[in-house]
Short mmCIF file of C-alpha atoms in Angstrom, two decimals:
data_model
loop_
_atom_site.label_atom_id
_atom_site.label_comp_id
_atom_site.label_asym_id
_atom_site.label_seq_id
_atom_site.Cartn_x
_atom_site.Cartn_y
_atom_site.Cartn_z
CA MET A 1 77.20 76.06 100.27
CA ALA A 2 80.42 78.05 99.95
CA GLU A 3 82.87 78.12 102.84
CA THR A 4 82.99 81.39 104.81
CA TYR A 5 85.13 83.06 107.47
CA THR A 6 83.64 85.14 110.30
CA LEU A 7 85.46 88.45 110.68
CA HIS A 8 85.16 90.78 113.68
CA VAL A 9 86.53 94.25 112.91
CA ALA A 10 85.78 97.76 114.18
CA GLY A 11 82.97 96.43 116.37
CA LEU A 12 81.18 94.75 113.44
CA THR A 13 80.90 91.13 112.32
CA ARG A 14 80.95 90.04 108.68
CA GLU A 15 80.86 86.67 106.91
CA LEU A 16 83.51 86.59 104.17
CA PRO A 17 83.57 84.05 101.34
CA ILE A 18 86.71 81.92 101.05
CA CYS A 19 88.32 82.25 97.60
CA LYS A 20 90.92 79.95 96.03
CA VAL A 21 94.25 81.69 95.26
CA ASN A 22 96.15 78.59 94.09
CA ASP A 23 96.42 74.85 94.84
CA HIS A 24 97.92 75.53 98.27
CA MET A 25 96.26 78.68 99.57
CA ASP A 26 92.85 80.33 99.91
CA ILE A 27 91.97 83.81 101.16
CA ALA A 28 88.88 85.33 102.70
CA ALA A 29 87.45 87.90 100.27
CA PHE A 30 87.33 91.26 102.05
CA ILE A 31 85.67 93.96 99.96
CA MET A 32 84.65 97.29 101.47
CA PHE A 33 83.22 98.92 98.33
CA SER A 34 79.55 98.27 99.07
CA ASP A 35 79.65 98.02 102.86
CA VAL A 36 79.17 101.62 104.02
CA GLU A 37 78.67 100.72 107.68
CA LEU A 38 81.93 98.76 107.77
CA THR A 39 83.86 101.45 105.89
CA VAL A 40 82.70 104.21 108.25
CA ALA A 41 83.50 102.11 111.36
CA CYS A 42 86.94 101.07 110.08
CA ALA A 43 87.83 104.66 109.14
CA LYS A 44 86.88 105.91 112.59
CA ALA A 45 88.83 103.16 114.35
CA LEU A 46 91.94 103.66 112.18
CA LEU A 47 91.92 107.44 112.68
CA GLU A 48 92.00 106.82 116.43
CA LYS A 49 95.13 104.65 116.03
CA CYS A 50 97.08 106.52 113.32
CA PRO A 51 99.73 109.20 113.81
CA GLU A 52 99.08 112.84 112.87
CA PHE A 53 99.07 113.31 109.10
CA ASP A 54 98.37 115.94 106.44
CA VAL A 55 97.43 113.82 103.42
CA ILE A 56 96.29 110.26 102.70
CA LEU A 57 97.75 108.24 99.82
CA THR A 58 96.02 105.06 98.63
CA ALA A 59 96.04 102.67 95.67
CA GLU A 60 93.17 102.28 93.23
CA ALA A 61 90.75 100.60 93.70
CA LYS A 62 89.96 98.70 96.89
CA GLY A 63 91.62 101.23 99.22
CA ILE A 64 89.56 104.12 97.84
CA PRO A 65 86.43 103.77 100.02
CA LEU A 66 88.46 103.59 103.23
CA ALA A 67 90.81 106.44 102.24
CA TYR A 68 87.86 108.60 101.19
CA GLU A 69 86.01 107.99 104.46
CA MET A 70 89.15 108.68 106.51
CA SER A 71 89.56 111.89 104.52
CA ARG A 72 85.93 112.86 105.10
CA GLN A 73 86.12 112.21 108.84
CA SER A 74 89.49 113.94 109.30
CA GLY A 75 89.01 116.80 106.84
CA LYS A 76 92.38 115.95 105.24
CA GLN A 77 93.05 115.60 101.50
CA TRP A 78 93.38 112.13 99.95
CA ILE A 79 95.18 111.13 96.75
CA PRO A 80 94.49 107.91 94.81
CA ALA A 81 97.34 106.31 92.87
CA ARG A 82 95.70 105.12 89.65
CA LYS A 83 96.20 101.78 87.89
CA GLY A 84 97.19 103.55 84.70
CA ALA A 85 97.91 107.02 83.35
CA LYS A 86 94.79 109.14 82.84
CA LEU A 87 94.26 111.74 80.15
CA TYR A 88 94.15 114.55 82.73
CA MET A 89 97.66 113.67 83.95
CA GLN A 90 100.09 116.10 82.33
CA ASP A 91 103.22 114.55 83.84
CA PRO A 92 102.48 111.01 85.13
CA VAL A 93 104.89 109.24 87.48
CA VAL A 94 104.67 105.44 87.10
CA ILE A 95 105.65 102.70 89.58
CA GLU A 96 105.25 98.91 89.08
CA ASP A 97 104.43 96.51 91.91
CA GLU A 98 103.12 93.02 92.55
CA SER A 99 100.15 92.31 94.78
CA ILE A 100 98.66 89.02 95.97
CA THR A 101 95.19 90.22 94.87
CA THR A 102 96.24 91.22 91.34
CA ALA A 103 97.50 88.74 88.74
CA GLY A 104 100.91 89.75 87.42
CA LYS A 105 102.49 93.17 87.75
CA GLN A 106 100.36 96.15 88.58
CA VAL A 107 101.10 99.77 87.70
CA LEU A 108 100.40 102.69 90.03
CA VAL A 109 100.44 106.23 88.66
CA LEU A 110 100.30 109.72 90.17
CA ASP A 111 100.30 113.00 88.34
CA ARG A 112 103.32 115.16 89.19
CA LYS A 113 100.93 117.77 90.67
CA ASP A 114 99.86 115.18 93.30
CA ILE A 115 103.49 114.51 94.17
CA GLU A 116 104.07 118.26 94.48
CA TYR A 117 100.98 118.50 96.74
CA MET A 118 102.62 115.97 99.09
CA ASP A 119 105.84 118.03 99.30
CA GLY A 120 106.66 118.81 102.92
CA LYS A 121 103.56 117.01 104.21
CA ARG A 122 103.09 114.09 106.59
CA ILE A 123 101.76 111.25 104.41
CA LEU A 124 99.57 108.41 105.69
CA ILE A 125 99.39 105.39 103.38
CA VAL A 126 96.01 103.61 103.53
CA ASP A 127 94.84 100.31 102.04
CA ASP A 128 92.00 97.92 102.76
CA VAL A 129 94.23 94.86 103.38
CA ILE A 130 97.99 94.55 103.77
CA SER A 131 99.27 91.14 102.70
CA THR A 132 102.66 90.84 101.02
CA GLY A 133 103.35 94.57 101.26
CA GLY A 134 103.81 94.99 97.50
CA SER A 135 101.24 97.76 97.18
CA LEU A 136 102.62 99.51 100.28
CA HIS A 137 106.10 99.43 98.80
CA ALA A 138 104.85 100.96 95.53
CA LEU A 139 102.97 103.69 97.42
CA GLU A 140 106.04 104.40 99.57
CA THR A 141 108.09 104.68 96.37
CA LEU A 142 105.60 107.17 94.93
CA ALA A 143 105.58 109.15 98.19
CA ALA A 144 109.40 109.23 98.13
CA ARG A 145 109.20 111.19 94.86
CA SER A 146 107.93 114.08 97.01
CA THR A 147 109.68 115.85 99.87
CA GLY A 148 106.94 114.64 102.20
CA THR A 149 107.43 112.06 104.93
CA VAL A 150 105.49 108.82 105.27
CA VAL A 151 104.37 108.85 108.91
CA GLY A 152 102.49 105.55 108.81
CA CYS A 153 100.94 102.75 106.81
CA CYS A 154 97.54 101.40 107.81
CA ALA A 155 94.78 99.08 106.70
CA ALA A 156 91.58 97.61 108.02
CA LEU A 157 93.14 94.12 107.94
CA ALA A 158 96.58 92.50 107.90
CA GLU A 159 96.59 89.19 106.07
CA GLY A 160 98.79 86.21 106.88
CA ASP A 161 102.31 87.12 108.04
CA ALA A 162 101.57 90.84 107.65
CA ALA A 163 99.74 90.61 110.99
CA LYS A 164 103.16 90.04 112.63
CA ARG A 165 104.57 93.31 111.28
CA THR A 166 105.23 96.08 113.78
CA ASP A 167 105.59 98.85 111.19
CA ILE A 168 101.92 98.94 110.16
CA THR A 169 98.67 99.85 111.87
CA PHE A 170 95.66 97.59 111.34
CA LEU A 171 92.42 96.71 113.04
CA ALA A 172 92.27 92.91 112.76
CA PRO A 173 94.25 89.98 111.35
CA LEU A 174 92.95 87.97 108.41
CA PRO A 175 94.30 84.42 108.11
CA LEU A 176 95.51 82.71 104.98
CA PHE A 177 94.03 79.25 104.63
CA ILE A 178 96.84 76.82 103.72
CA HIS A 179 95.94 73.31 102.57
#
């Protein structure tokens, strides 16, 4: 039987499988995509903790369910930064980052019209898990292309040392399993 980690977040309990990252570290696999109850509960709990905002910015793909649900509950617009330029993007803005959950460099792209939409607005950056902060940095860089202001960064979970950060809002810590 596979090893699991019991997670308590937003008043719910979930068993997460432990996945090997490399010879020295494992992580608990936290995936919100198919867990509607968890996504709704986490969105509600984060909205209660986050500062006032006008628009949500998230990275494709794992942050999308949480950002969408926070948008639905708050009535505020959300913008997904895509993993590559899409045909509908007339003037794509591209940023590269590295994330612990993605092998190698990852690209995040917004259409210029999305950047213009963020102009003058209070921007809340949302992700499912904050670990190394690579995705947050890329999203902050994209947001900085607008005249908007990032008012906060939040996630359902903070993994490893990210749980010690004071500049992010999260609901529960998620340990790294070092061996």
